[in-house]
mmCIF file of C-alpha atoms in Angstrom:
data_model
loop_
_atom_site.group_PDB
_atom_site.id
_atom_site.type_symbol
_atom_site.label_atom_id
_atom_site.label_comp_id
_atom_site.label_asym_id
_atom_site.label_seq_id
_atom_site.Cartn_x
_atom_site.Cartn_y
_atom_site.Cartn_z
ATOM 1 C CA UNK A 1 0.000 0.000 0.000
ATOM 2 C CA UNK A 2 1.275 3.479 -0.883
ATOM 3 C CA UNK A 3 0.641 5.672 2.173
ATOM 4 C CA UNK A 4 0.981 9.461 2.095
ATOM 5 C CA UNK A 5 1.853 11.003 5.463
ATOM 6 C CA UNK A 6 2.004 14.584 6.621
ATOM 7 C CA UNK A 7 4.232 15.042 9.647
ATOM 8 C CA UNK A 8 6.239 12.001 8.578
ATOM 9 C CA UNK A 9 9.484 13.232 10.115
ATOM 10 C CA UNK A 10 7.870 14.714 13.237
ATOM 11 C CA UNK A 11 7.331 13.285 16.712
ATOM 12 C CA UNK A 12 4.485 10.942 15.852
ATOM 13 C CA UNK A 13 5.559 10.310 12.266
ATOM 14 C CA UNK A 14 9.034 9.201 13.333
ATOM 15 C CA UNK A 15 7.340 6.240 15.041
ATOM 16 C CA UNK A 16 4.642 5.582 12.427
ATOM 17 C CA UNK A 17 6.878 5.610 9.332
ATOM 18 C CA UNK A 18 9.227 2.791 10.465
ATOM 19 C CA UNK A 19 6.217 0.653 11.453
ATOM 20 C CA UNK A 20 4.608 1.142 8.046
ATOM 21 C CA UNK A 21 7.871 0.359 6.253
ATOM 22 C CA UNK A 22 8.425 -2.755 8.378
ATOM 23 C CA UNK A 23 4.930 -3.903 7.394
ATOM 24 C CA UNK A 24 5.837 -3.647 3.721
ATOM 25 C CA UNK A 25 4.102 -0.384 2.848
ATOM 26 C CA UNK A 26 5.529 2.260 0.526
ATOM 27 C CA UNK A 27 5.638 5.469 2.558
ATOM 28 C CA UNK A 28 5.582 8.898 0.937
ATOM 29 C CA UNK A 29 6.184 11.626 3.494
ATOM 30 C CA UNK A 30 5.472 15.319 3.130
ATOM 31 C CA UNK A 31 8.827 17.089 3.502
ATOM 32 C CA UNK A 32 8.959 20.848 3.950
ATOM 33 C CA UNK A 33 12.764 20.986 4.183
ATOM 34 C CA UNK A 34 15.849 19.269 2.805
ATOM 35 C CA UNK A 35 16.620 17.862 6.267
ATOM 36 C CA UNK A 36 13.132 16.325 6.534
ATOM 37 C CA UNK A 37 13.489 14.833 3.056
ATOM 38 C CA UNK A 38 16.900 13.402 3.961
ATOM 39 C CA UNK A 39 15.580 11.900 7.202
ATOM 40 C CA UNK A 40 12.788 10.176 5.288
ATOM 41 C CA UNK A 41 14.888 8.832 2.447
ATOM 42 C CA UNK A 42 17.571 7.587 4.854
ATOM 43 C CA UNK A 43 15.070 5.127 6.360
ATOM 44 C CA UNK A 44 13.571 4.015 3.064
ATOM 45 C CA UNK A 45 10.613 6.353 2.619
ATOM 46 C CA UNK A 46 10.033 8.683 -0.319
ATOM 47 C CA UNK A 47 10.004 12.437 0.252
ATOM 48 C CA UNK A 48 7.184 14.518 -1.241
ATOM 49 C CA UNK A 49 8.182 18.206 -1.243
ATOM 50 C CA UNK A 50 5.626 20.619 0.150
ATOM 51 C CA UNK A 51 4.077 22.012 3.292
ATOM 52 C CA UNK A 52 0.709 22.162 5.022
ATOM 53 C CA UNK A 53 0.118 25.510 3.351
ATOM 54 C CA UNK A 54 0.796 24.088 -0.139
ATOM 55 C CA UNK A 55 -2.681 22.707 -0.761
ATOM 56 C CA UNK A 56 -1.926 21.642 -4.345
ATOM 57 C CA UNK A 57 0.992 19.541 -3.117
ATOM 58 C CA UNK A 58 -1.228 17.960 -0.463
ATOM 59 C CA UNK A 59 -3.898 17.127 -3.021
ATOM 60 C CA UNK A 60 -1.303 15.612 -5.363
ATOM 61 C CA UNK A 61 0.229 13.485 -2.608
ATOM 62 C CA UNK A 62 -3.177 12.233 -1.523
ATOM 63 C CA UNK A 63 -4.376 11.571 -5.071
ATOM 64 C CA UNK A 64 -1.326 9.385 -5.757
ATOM 65 C CA UNK A 65 -1.775 7.326 -2.595
ATOM 66 C CA UNK A 66 -3.735 4.300 -1.467
ATOM 67 C CA UNK A 67 -4.396 6.049 1.849
ATOM 68 C CA UNK A 68 -3.491 9.164 3.826
ATOM 69 C CA UNK A 69 -2.380 9.718 7.414
ATOM 70 C CA UNK A 70 -2.387 13.366 8.530
ATOM 71 C CA UNK A 71 -0.120 13.865 11.546
ATOM 72 C CA UNK A 72 1.292 17.349 10.939
ATOM 73 C CA UNK A 73 0.181 20.491 12.735
ATOM 74 C CA UNK A 74 1.517 24.051 12.689
ATOM 75 C CA UNK A 75 2.784 24.058 16.280
ATOM 76 C CA UNK A 76 5.110 26.919 15.345
ATOM 77 C CA UNK A 77 2.020 29.105 15.022
ATOM 78 C CA UNK A 78 0.587 27.864 18.318
ATOM 79 C CA UNK A 79 3.802 28.656 20.178
ATOM 80 C CA UNK A 80 3.931 32.152 18.659
ATOM 81 C CA UNK A 81 0.414 32.916 19.916
ATOM 82 C CA UNK A 82 -1.387 32.191 16.643
ATOM 83 C CA UNK A 83 -3.381 29.084 17.636
ATOM 84 C CA UNK A 84 -6.328 30.196 15.509
ATOM 85 C CA UNK A 85 -4.129 30.369 12.395
ATOM 86 C CA UNK A 86 -2.727 26.912 13.175
ATOM 87 C CA UNK A 87 -6.232 25.488 13.435
ATOM 88 C CA UNK A 88 -7.293 27.204 10.213
ATOM 89 C CA UNK A 89 -4.225 25.814 8.421
ATOM 90 C CA UNK A 90 -5.045 22.334 9.714
ATOM 91 C CA UNK A 91 -8.643 22.562 8.546
ATOM 92 C CA UNK A 92 -7.589 23.684 5.059
ATOM 93 C CA UNK A 93 -5.067 20.824 4.866
ATOM 94 C CA UNK A 94 -7.721 18.296 5.927
ATOM 95 C CA UNK A 95 -10.150 19.643 3.346
ATOM 96 C CA UNK A 96 -7.497 19.416 0.603
ATOM 97 C CA UNK A 97 -6.440 15.884 1.544
ATOM 98 C CA UNK A 98 -9.992 14.621 1.954
ATOM 99 C CA UNK A 99 -11.201 16.164 -1.292
ATOM 100 C CA UNK A 100 -8.473 14.319 -3.201
ATOM 101 C CA UNK A 101 -9.795 11.033 -1.787
ATOM 102 C CA UNK A 102 -13.513 11.630 -2.442
ATOM 103 C CA UNK A 103 -15.299 8.686 -4.020
ATOM 104 C CA UNK A 104 -12.318 6.377 -3.638
ATOM 105 C CA UNK A 105 -13.131 4.332 -0.505
ATOM 106 C CA UNK A 106 -9.488 4.906 0.492
ATOM 107 C CA UNK A 107 -8.569 5.426 4.165
ATOM 108 C CA UNK A 108 -7.960 8.863 5.664
ATOM 109 C CA UNK A 109 -6.658 8.979 9.242
ATOM 110 C CA UNK A 110 -6.235 12.270 11.086
ATOM 111 C CA UNK A 111 -4.493 12.646 14.443
ATOM 112 C CA UNK A 112 -5.792 15.278 16.809
ATOM 113 C CA UNK A 113 -5.711 16.055 20.502
ATOM 114 C CA UNK A 114 -8.100 15.588 23.373
ATOM 115 C CA UNK A 115 -9.216 19.206 23.585
ATOM 116 C CA UNK A 116 -12.959 19.747 23.522
ATOM 117 C CA UNK A 117 -13.824 16.454 25.186
ATOM 118 C CA UNK A 118 -15.871 16.219 28.389
ATOM 119 C CA UNK A 119 -14.050 17.118 31.593
ATOM 120 C CA UNK A 120 -14.382 15.217 34.864
ATOM 121 C CA UNK A 121 -14.990 11.728 33.511
ATOM 122 C CA UNK A 122 -13.342 9.163 31.285
ATOM 123 C CA UNK A 123 -13.829 9.969 27.602
ATOM 124 C CA UNK A 124 -14.834 7.206 25.220
ATOM 125 C CA UNK A 125 -15.003 6.755 21.454
ATOM 126 C CA UNK A 126 -18.666 7.776 21.631
ATOM 127 C CA UNK A 127 -17.814 11.262 22.891
ATOM 128 C CA UNK A 128 -17.711 14.015 20.323
ATOM 129 C CA UNK A 129 -15.400 16.935 20.831
ATOM 130 C CA UNK A 130 -17.412 20.120 21.232
ATOM 131 C CA UNK A 131 -16.697 23.195 19.183
ATOM 132 C CA UNK A 132 -17.811 25.273 22.192
ATOM 133 C CA UNK A 133 -15.235 23.825 24.623
ATOM 134 C CA UNK A 134 -11.459 24.278 24.662
ATOM 135 C CA UNK A 135 -9.972 22.704 21.562
ATOM 136 C CA UNK A 136 -13.060 23.613 19.586
ATOM 137 C CA UNK A 137 -11.209 24.454 16.413
ATOM 138 C CA UNK A 138 -9.577 21.033 16.403
ATOM 139 C CA UNK A 139 -13.028 19.563 17.071
ATOM 140 C CA UNK A 140 -14.300 21.272 13.934
ATOM 141 C CA UNK A 141 -11.448 19.703 11.938
ATOM 142 C CA UNK A 142 -12.344 16.273 13.334
ATOM 143 C CA UNK A 143 -15.965 16.759 12.270
ATOM 144 C CA UNK A 144 -14.865 17.721 8.754
ATOM 145 C CA UNK A 145 -12.650 14.628 8.608
ATOM 146 C CA UNK A 146 -15.469 12.319 9.630
ATOM 147 C CA UNK A 147 -17.778 14.096 7.201
ATOM 148 C CA UNK A 148 -15.712 12.728 4.319
ATOM 149 C CA UNK A 149 -17.276 9.331 5.058
ATOM 150 C CA UNK A 150 -20.359 10.665 3.261
ATOM 151 C CA UNK A 151 -18.104 11.167 0.226
ATOM 152 C CA UNK A 152 -16.911 7.529 0.228
ATOM 153 C CA UNK A 153 -13.688 8.164 2.136
ATOM 154 C CA UNK A 154 -12.933 5.739 4.983
ATOM 155 C CA UNK A 155 -12.290 8.467 7.558
ATOM 156 C CA UNK A 156 -11.028 8.099 11.114
ATOM 157 C CA UNK A 157 -9.856 10.501 13.792
ATOM 158 C CA UNK A 158 -7.344 9.345 16.398
ATOM 159 C CA UNK A 159 -7.271 11.505 19.527
ATOM 160 C CA UNK A 160 -3.876 11.589 21.177
ATOM 161 C CA UNK A 161 -2.813 13.033 24.533
ATOM 162 C CA UNK A 162 0.137 15.448 24.717
ATOM 163 C CA UNK A 163 2.221 12.602 26.137
ATOM 164 C CA UNK A 164 2.723 11.207 22.625
ATOM 165 C CA UNK A 165 5.523 13.701 22.285
ATOM 166 C CA UNK A 166 8.996 12.777 23.499
ATOM 167 C CA UNK A 167 11.697 14.276 25.647
ATOM 168 C CA UNK A 168 13.285 17.223 23.951
ATOM 169 C CA UNK A 169 9.961 18.556 22.709
ATOM 170 C CA UNK A 170 9.721 21.772 24.704
ATOM 171 C CA UNK A 171 6.201 22.592 23.547
ATOM 172 C CA UNK A 172 4.399 19.874 25.475
#
């Protein structure tokens, strides 16, 4: 299976890519820099030049894949006080990726956080993130992702806690 990943050389992607390769998949990772491209090719993946803001590149990568995993997020914007812009960028990327898969029955997996879920009790897969609570913009992106199921895209959202990041990541 040819899998297109955003965030392929990031914290989560650096764990997902080797697992996909070990399982025999062809991994194509979005690479926004020469160092990201080098990191991907050095482990046997293919680098796809572009960024989350290059919607044409995202569409092309998704269109040429058997499935898409979206792990990237503009944390640089979050840490500079522009969380709204980061969420808007994420939503546009999800819309571009999902639209390239419409009608294909191909898988589309999006990683997101736990923001917007109920507080004070254990959350389950039946809980929907609320746009009105903290993390609401990410909740909206999750709803858009799942909405692609109506367009014959096998969509899934994986909610991850901040602890998925490793030591050395000063943002979490």
